[in-house]
Tab-separated table of C-alpha atoms in Angstrom:
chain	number	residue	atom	x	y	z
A	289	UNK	CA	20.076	12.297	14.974
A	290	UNK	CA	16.986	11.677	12.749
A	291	UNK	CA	16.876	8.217	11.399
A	292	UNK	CA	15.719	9.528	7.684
A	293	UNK	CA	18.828	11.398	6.109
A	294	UNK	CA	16.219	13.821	3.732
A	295	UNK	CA	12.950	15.732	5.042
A	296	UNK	CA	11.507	15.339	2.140
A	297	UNK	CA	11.793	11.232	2.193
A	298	UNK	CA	10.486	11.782	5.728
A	299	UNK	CA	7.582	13.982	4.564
A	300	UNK	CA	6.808	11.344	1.838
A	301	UNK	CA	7.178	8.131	4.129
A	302	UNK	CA	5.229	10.710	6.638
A	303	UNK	CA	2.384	11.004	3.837
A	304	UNK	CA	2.208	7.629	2.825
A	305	UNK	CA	1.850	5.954	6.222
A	306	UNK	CA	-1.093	7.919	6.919
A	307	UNK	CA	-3.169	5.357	3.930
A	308	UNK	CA	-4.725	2.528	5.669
A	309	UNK	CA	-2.695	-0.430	5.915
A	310	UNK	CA	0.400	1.171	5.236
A	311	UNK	CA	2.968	1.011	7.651
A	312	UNK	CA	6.294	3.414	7.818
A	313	UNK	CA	8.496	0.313	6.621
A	314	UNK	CA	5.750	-0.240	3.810
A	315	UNK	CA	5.669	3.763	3.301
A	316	UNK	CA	8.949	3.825	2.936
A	317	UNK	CA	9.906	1.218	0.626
A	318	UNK	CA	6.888	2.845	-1.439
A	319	UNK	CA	8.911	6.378	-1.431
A	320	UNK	CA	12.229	4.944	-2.150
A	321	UNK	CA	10.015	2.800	-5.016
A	322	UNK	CA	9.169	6.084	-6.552
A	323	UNK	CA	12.772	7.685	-6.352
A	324	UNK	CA	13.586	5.186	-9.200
A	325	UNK	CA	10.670	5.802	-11.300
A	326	UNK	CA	10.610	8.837	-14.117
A	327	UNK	CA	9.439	12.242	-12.681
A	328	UNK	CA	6.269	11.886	-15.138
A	329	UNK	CA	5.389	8.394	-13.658
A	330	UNK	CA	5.428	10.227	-10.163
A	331	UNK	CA	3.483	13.308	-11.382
A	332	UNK	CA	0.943	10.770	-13.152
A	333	UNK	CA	0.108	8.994	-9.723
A	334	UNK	CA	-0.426	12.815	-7.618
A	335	UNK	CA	-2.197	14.115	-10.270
A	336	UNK	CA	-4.805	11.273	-10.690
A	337	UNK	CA	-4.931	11.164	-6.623
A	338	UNK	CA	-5.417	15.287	-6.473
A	339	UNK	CA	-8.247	15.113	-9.209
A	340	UNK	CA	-10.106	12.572	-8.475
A	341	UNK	CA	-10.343	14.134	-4.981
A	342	UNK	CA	-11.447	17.189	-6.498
A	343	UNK	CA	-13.453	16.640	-9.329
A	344	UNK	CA	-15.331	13.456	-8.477
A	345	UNK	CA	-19.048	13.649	-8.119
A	346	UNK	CA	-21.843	11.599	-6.835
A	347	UNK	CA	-25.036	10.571	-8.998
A	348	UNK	CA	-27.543	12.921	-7.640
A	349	UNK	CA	-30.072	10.065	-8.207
A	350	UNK	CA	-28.205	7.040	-6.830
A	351	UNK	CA	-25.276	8.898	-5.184
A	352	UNK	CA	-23.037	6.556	-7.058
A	353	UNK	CA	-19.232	7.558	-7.459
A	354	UNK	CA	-19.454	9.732	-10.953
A	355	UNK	CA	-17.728	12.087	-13.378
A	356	UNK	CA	-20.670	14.041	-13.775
A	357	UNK	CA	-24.127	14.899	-12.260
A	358	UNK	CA	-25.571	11.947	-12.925
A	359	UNK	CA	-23.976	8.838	-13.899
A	360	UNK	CA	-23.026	6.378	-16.893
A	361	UNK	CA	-25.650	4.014	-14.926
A	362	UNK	CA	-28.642	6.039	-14.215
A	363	UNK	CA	-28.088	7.761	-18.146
A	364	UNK	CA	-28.242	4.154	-19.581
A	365	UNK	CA	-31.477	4.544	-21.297
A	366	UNK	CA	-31.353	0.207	-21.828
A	367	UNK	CA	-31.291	-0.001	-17.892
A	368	UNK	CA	-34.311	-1.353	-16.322
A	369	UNK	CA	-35.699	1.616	-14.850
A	370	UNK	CA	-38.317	0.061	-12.450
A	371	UNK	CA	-35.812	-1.799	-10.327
A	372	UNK	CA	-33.688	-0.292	-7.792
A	373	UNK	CA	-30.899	-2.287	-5.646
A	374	UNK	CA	-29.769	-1.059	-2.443
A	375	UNK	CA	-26.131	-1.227	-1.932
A	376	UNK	CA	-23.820	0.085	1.000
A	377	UNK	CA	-21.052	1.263	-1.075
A	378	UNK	CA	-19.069	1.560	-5.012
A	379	UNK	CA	-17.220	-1.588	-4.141
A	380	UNK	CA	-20.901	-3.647	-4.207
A	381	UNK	CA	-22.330	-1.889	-7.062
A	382	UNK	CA	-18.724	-2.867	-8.715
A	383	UNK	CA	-19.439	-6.544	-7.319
A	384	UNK	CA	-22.740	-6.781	-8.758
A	385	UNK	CA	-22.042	-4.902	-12.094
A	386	UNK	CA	-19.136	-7.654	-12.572
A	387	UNK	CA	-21.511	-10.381	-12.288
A	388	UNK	CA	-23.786	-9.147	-15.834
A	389	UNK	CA	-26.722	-10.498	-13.854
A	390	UNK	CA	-28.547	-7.103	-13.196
A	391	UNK	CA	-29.715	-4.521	-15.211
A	392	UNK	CA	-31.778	-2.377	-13.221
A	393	UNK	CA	-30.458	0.666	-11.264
A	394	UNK	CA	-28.654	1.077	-7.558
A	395	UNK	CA	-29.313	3.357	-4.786
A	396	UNK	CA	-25.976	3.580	-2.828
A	397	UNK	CA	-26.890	4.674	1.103
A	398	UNK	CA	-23.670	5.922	1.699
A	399	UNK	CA	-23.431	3.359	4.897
A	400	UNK	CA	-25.209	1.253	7.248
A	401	UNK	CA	-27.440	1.742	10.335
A	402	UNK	CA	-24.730	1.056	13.497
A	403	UNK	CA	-25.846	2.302	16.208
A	404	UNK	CA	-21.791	1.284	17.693
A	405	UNK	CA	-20.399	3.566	14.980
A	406	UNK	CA	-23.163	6.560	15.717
A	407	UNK	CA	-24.441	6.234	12.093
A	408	UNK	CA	-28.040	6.321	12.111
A	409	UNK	CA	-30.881	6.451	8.921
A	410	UNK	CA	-30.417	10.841	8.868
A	411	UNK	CA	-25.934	9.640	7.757
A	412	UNK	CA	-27.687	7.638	4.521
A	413	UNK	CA	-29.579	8.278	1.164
A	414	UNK	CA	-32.637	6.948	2.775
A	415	UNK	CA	-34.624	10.400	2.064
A	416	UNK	CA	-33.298	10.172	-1.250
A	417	UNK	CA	-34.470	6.758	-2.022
A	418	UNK	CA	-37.499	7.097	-0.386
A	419	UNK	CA	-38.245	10.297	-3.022
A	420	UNK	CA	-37.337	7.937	-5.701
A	421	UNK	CA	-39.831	5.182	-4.864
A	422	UNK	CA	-42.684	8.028	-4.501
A	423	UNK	CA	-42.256	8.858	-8.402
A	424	UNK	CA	-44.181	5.380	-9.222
A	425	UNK	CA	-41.826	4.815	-11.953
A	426	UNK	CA	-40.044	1.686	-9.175
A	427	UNK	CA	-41.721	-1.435	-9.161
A	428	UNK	CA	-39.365	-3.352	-7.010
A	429	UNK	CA	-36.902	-2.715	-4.337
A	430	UNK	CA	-33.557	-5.133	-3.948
A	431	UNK	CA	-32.069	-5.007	-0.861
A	432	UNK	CA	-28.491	-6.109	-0.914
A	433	UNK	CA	-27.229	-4.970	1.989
A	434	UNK	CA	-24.706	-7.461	3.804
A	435	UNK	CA	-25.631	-10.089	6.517
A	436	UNK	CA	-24.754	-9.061	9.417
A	437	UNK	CA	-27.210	-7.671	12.365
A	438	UNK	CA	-26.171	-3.630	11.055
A	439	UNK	CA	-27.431	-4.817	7.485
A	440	UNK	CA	-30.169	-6.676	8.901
A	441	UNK	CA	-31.318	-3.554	10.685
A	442	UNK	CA	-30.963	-1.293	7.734
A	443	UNK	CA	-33.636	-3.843	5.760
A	444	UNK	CA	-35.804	-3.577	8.264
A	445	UNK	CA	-35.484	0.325	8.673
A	446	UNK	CA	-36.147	0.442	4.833
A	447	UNK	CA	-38.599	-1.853	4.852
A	448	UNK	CA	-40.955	-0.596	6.999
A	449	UNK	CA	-40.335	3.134	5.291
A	450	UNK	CA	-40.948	1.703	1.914
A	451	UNK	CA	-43.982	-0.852	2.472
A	452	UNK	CA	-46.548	1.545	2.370
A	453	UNK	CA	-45.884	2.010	-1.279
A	454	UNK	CA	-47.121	-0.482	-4.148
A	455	UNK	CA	-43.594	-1.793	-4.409
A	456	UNK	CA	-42.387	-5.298	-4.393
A	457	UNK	CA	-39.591	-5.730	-2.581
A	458	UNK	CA	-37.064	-8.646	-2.148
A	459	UNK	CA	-33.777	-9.390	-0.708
A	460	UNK	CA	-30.905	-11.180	-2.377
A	461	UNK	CA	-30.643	-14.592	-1.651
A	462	UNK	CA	-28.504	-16.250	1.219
A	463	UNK	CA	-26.980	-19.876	0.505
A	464	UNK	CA	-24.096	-22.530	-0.202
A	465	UNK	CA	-21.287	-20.777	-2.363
A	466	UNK	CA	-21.414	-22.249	-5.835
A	467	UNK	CA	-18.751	-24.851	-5.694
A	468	UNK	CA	-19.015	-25.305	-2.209
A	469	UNK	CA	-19.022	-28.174	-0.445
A	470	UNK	CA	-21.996	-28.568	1.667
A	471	UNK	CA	-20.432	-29.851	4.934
A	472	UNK	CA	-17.815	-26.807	5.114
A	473	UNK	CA	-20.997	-23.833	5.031
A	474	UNK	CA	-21.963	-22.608	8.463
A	475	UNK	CA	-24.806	-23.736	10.289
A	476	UNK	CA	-26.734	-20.359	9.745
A	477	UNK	CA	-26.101	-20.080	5.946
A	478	UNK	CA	-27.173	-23.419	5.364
A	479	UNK	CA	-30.598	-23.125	7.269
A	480	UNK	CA	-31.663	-20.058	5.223
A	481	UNK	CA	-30.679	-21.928	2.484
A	482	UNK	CA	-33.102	-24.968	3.083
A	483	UNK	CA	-35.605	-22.142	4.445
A	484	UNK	CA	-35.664	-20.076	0.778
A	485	UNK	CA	-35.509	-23.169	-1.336
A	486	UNK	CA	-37.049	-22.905	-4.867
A	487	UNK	CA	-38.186	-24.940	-7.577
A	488	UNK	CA	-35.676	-26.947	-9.475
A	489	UNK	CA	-36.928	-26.533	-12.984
A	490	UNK	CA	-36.357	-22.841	-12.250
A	491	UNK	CA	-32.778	-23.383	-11.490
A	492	UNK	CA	-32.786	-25.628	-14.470
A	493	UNK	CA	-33.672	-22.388	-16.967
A	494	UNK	CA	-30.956	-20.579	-15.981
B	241	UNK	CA	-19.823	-1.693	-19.417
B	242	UNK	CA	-16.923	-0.753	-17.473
B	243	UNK	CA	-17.111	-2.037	-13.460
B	244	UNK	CA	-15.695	1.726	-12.564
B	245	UNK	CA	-18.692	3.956	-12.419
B	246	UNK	CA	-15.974	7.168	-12.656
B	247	UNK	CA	-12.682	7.689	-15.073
B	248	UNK	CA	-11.209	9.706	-12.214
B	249	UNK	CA	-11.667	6.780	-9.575
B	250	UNK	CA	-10.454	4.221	-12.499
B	251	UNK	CA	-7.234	6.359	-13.257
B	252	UNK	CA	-6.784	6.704	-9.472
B	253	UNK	CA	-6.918	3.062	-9.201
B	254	UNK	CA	-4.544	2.426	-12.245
B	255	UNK	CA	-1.890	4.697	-10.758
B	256	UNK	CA	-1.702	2.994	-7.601
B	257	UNK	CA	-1.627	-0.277	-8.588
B	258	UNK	CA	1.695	0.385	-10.306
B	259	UNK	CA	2.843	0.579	-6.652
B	260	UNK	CA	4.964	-2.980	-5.720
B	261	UNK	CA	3.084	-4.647	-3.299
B	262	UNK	CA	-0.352	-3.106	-4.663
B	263	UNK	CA	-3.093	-4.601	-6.597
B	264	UNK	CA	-5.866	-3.015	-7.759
B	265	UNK	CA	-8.150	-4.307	-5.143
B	266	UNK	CA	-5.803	-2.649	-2.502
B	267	UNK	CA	-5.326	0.543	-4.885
B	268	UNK	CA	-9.367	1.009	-5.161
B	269	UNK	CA	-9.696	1.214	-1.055
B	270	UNK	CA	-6.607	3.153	-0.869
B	271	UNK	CA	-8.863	5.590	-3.493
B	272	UNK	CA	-12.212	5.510	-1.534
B	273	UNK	CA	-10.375	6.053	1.454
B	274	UNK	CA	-8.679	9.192	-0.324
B	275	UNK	CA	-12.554	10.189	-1.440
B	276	UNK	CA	-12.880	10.471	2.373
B	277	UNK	CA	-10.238	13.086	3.114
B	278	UNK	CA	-10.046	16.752	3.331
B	279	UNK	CA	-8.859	18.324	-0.243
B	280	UNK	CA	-5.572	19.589	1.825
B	281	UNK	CA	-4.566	15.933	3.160
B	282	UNK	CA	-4.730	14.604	-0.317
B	283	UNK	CA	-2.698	17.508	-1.910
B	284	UNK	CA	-0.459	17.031	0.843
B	285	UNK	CA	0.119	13.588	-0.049
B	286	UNK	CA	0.560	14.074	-3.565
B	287	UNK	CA	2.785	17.673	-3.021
B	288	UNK	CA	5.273	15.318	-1.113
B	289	UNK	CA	5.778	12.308	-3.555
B	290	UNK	CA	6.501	14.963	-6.655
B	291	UNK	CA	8.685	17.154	-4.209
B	292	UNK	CA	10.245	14.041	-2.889
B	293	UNK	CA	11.208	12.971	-6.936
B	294	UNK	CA	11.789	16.535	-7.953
B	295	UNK	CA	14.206	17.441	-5.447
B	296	UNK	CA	15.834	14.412	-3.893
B	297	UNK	CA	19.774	14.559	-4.308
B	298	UNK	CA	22.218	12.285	-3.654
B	299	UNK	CA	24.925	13.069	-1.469
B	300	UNK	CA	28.222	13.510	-3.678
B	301	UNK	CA	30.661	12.021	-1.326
B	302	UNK	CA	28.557	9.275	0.239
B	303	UNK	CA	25.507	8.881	-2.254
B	304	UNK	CA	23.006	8.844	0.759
B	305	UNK	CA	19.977	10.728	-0.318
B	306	UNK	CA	20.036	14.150	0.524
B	307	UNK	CA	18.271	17.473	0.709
B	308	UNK	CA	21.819	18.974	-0.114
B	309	UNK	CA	24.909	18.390	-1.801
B	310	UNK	CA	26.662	17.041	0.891
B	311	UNK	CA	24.466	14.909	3.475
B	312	UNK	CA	23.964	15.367	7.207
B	313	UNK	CA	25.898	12.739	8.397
B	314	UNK	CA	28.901	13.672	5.801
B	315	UNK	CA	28.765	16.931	6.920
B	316	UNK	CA	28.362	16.403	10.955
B	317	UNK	CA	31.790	17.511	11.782
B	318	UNK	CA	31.620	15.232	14.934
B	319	UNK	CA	31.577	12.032	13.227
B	320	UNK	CA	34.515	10.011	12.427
B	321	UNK	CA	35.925	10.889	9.455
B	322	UNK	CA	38.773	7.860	9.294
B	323	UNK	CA	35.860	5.269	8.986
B	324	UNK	CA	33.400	4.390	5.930
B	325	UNK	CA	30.917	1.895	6.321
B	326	UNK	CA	30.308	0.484	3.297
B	327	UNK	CA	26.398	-0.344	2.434
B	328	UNK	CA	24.077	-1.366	-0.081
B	329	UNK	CA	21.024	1.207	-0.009
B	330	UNK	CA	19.732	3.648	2.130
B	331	UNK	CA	17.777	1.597	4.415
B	332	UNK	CA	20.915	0.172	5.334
B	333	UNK	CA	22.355	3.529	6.524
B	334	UNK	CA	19.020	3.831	8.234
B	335	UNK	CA	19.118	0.604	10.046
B	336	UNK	CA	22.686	0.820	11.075
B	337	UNK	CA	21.848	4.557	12.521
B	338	UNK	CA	19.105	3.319	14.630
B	339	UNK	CA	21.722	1.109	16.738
B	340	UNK	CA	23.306	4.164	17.742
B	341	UNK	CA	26.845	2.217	17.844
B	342	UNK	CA	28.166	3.763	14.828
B	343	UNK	CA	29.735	7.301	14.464
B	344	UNK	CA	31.973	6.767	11.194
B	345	UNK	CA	30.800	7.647	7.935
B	346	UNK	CA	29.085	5.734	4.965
B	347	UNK	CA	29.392	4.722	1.265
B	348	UNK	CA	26.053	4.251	-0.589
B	349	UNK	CA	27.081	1.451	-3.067
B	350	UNK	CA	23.439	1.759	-4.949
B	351	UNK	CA	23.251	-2.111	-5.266
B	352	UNK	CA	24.990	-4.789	-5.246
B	353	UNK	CA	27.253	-7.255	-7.852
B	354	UNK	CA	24.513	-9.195	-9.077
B	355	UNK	CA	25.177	-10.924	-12.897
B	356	UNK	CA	21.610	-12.812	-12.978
B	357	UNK	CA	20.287	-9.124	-12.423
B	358	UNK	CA	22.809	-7.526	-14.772
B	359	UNK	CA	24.345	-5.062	-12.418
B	360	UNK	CA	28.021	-5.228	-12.205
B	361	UNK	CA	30.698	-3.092	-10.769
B	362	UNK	CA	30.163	0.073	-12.877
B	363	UNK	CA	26.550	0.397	-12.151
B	364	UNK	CA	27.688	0.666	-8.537
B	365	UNK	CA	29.289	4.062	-7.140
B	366	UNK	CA	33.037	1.876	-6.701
B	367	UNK	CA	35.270	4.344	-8.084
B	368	UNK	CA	33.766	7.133	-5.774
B	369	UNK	CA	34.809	4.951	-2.942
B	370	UNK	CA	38.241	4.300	-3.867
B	371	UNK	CA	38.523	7.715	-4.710
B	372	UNK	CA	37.957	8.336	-0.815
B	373	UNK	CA	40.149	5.369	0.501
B	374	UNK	CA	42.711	7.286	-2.172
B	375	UNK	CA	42.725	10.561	-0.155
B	376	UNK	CA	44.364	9.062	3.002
B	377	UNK	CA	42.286	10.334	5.324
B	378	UNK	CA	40.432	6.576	5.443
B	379	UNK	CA	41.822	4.590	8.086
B	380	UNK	CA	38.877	1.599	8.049
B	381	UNK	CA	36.284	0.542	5.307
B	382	UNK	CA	33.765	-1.963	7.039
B	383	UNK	CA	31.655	-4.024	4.798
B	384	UNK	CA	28.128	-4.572	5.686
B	385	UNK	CA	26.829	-5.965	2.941
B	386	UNK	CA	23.890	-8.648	2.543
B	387	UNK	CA	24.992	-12.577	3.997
B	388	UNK	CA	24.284	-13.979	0.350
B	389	UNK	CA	26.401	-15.092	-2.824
B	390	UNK	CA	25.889	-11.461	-4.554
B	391	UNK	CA	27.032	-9.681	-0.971
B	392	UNK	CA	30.037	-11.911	-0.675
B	393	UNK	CA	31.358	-11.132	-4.489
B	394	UNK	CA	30.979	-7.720	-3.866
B	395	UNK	CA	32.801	-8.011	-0.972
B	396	UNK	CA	35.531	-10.330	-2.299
B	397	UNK	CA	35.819	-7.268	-5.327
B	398	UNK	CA	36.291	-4.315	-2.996
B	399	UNK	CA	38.321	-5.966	-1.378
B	400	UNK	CA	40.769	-6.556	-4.437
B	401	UNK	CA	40.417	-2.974	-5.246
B	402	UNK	CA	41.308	-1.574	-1.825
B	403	UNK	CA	43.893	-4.295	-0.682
B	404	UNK	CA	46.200	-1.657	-2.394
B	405	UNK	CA	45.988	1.007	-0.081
B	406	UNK	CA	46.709	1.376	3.773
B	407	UNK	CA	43.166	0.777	4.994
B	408	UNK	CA	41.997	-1.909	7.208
B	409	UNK	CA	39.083	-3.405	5.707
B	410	UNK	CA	36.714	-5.593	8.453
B	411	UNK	CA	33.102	-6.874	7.590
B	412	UNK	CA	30.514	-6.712	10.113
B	413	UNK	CA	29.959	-10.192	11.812
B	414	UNK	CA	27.605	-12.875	11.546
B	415	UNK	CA	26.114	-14.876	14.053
B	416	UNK	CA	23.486	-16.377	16.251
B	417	UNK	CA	21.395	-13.468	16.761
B	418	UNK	CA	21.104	-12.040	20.296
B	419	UNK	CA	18.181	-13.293	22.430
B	420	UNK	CA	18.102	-16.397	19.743
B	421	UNK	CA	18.003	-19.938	20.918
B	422	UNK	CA	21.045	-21.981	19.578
B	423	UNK	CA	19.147	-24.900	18.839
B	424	UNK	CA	17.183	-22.270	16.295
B	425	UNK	CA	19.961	-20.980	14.300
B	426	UNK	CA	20.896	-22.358	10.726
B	427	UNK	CA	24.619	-24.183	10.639
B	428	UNK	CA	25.847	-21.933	8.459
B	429	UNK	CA	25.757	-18.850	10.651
B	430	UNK	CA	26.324	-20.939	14.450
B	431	UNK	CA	29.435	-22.417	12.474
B	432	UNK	CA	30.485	-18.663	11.413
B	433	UNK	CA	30.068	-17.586	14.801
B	434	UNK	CA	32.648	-20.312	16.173
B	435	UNK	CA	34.872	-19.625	13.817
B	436	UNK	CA	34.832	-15.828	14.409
B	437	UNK	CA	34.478	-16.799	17.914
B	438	UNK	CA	36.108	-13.732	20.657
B	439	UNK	CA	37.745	-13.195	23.506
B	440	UNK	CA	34.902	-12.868	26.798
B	441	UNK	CA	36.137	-10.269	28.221
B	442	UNK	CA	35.951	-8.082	25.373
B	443	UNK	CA	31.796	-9.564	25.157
B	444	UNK	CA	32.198	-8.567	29.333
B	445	UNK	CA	33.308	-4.532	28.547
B	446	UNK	CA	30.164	-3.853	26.352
């Protein structure tokens, strides 16, 4: 005898536990969750899961998550237009946007160079963002691309496609946490940190 | 500026997080990851949470949740029909089941006596039980509801209710669970366990 009493909790807890990090005894409490909600509650949640699936779109210029062709960011006509930051993913152009630090544009690759995971520079925008620094309009590149040896790689890839173009370009910075307590950061952290010092009356402006 | 670079992905993201046990940083991978899918696997997913709410019934003589009327177990003629098991929800039929030492039937209470939470006995499906113990056919309710205050008032209710009729009501036991170290076990349950203490050879015949 089956353990679930309906198919169509089964189908649901079925469903559900596919998601990452959710578990049938997660999936299931989820399903039996929704059983007590209002029928337009449910609908709400598969309809905004079913459209976004099929109607999102990705900036054709930074390949950003979008409603439309091209999106809210690259349309922004106050966005500084001559600065593009590399990101892997939404999540980091989400990160960044949250800081209100930056106001150029992104260029989202889609990835990282991992050889392990057989995603090489042909998986990302790199063509794309390559096209984009040819138009002139870019005067600096920002890599932000996350330290580990896969994002180090990626910089260099990029690097060494973009440097024979009159473009500056830089790397975010790599330090103590703000707050941090000096003896608690790694070894590695705290070297590039001494290594890409700066002046203090320029962290005194800010 | 909003951080979500697409309505779609932000309503996604809203929806989920009214999930329990999901925030919105949880809800936003649980989108991108959706982003990543075939069309089919998310309509899938969504097809089976409104057909799940849409169509669910509860059984009408044990208020399991059902695909029919009557549920599987009510229905599976080779069950024992002189025995209801009475439980809180339907994870507690489910985790009974999976023993495999149970062949009676079940009673779905839908909760359990709880003033702080403002359920009391006619939120709970009590007069569909007595209704069955009324019929005669109901040789044995067996309590197996929850080891706390709320469990033991319900308990100590039904039991007033039924004491009327010619039923033998049992609760399942507590005790040191098996493959647990004595030492381990609170005082409240190793001093239940002496004092529903039983005969070894009965423990031997298992």
């Amino acid at each position: 005898m089956n353990t679930y009493s309906s198919k169509l909790l089964e189908n649901a807890v079925d469903e559900l536990s596919r998601l990452p990090g959710i578990g049938r005894r997660t999936a299931l409490r989820l399903a039996l969750h929704l059983l007590g909600e209002e029928t337009t509650t449910v609908d709400a949640l598969a309809n905004a899961l079913t459209t976004l699936r099929n109607e999102i779109k990705y900036c054709r210029s930074c390949h950003n998550l979008s409603d439309s062709e091209m999106c809210d960011i690259c349309r922004d006509s106050r966005r500084n237009r001559e600065i593009i930051c590399v990101v892997e993913d939404i999540r980091d152009v989400m990160a960044i946007e949250k800081t209100n630090q930056y106001r150029g544009l992104y260029h989202v690759l889609g990835g990282i160079i991992s050889p392990m995971d057989g995603i090489g520079p042909k998986d990302l925008t790199i063509d794309s963002l390559l096209q984009r620094v040819q138009t002139g309009e870019v005067k600096e590149v920002i890599f932000a691309l996350a330290a580990t040896i896969e994002g180090d790689t990626t910089n260099y890839y990029l690097y060494k496609q973009i440097k024979g173009f009159d473009v500056k370009v830089t790397t975010i910075a790599r330090g103590v946490s703000v707050g941090d307590e000096l003896e608690y950061a790694d070894e590695v952290t705290l070297g590039r940190s001494i290594i890409t010092r700066y002046l203090y009356e320029n962290a005194m402006s800010r």
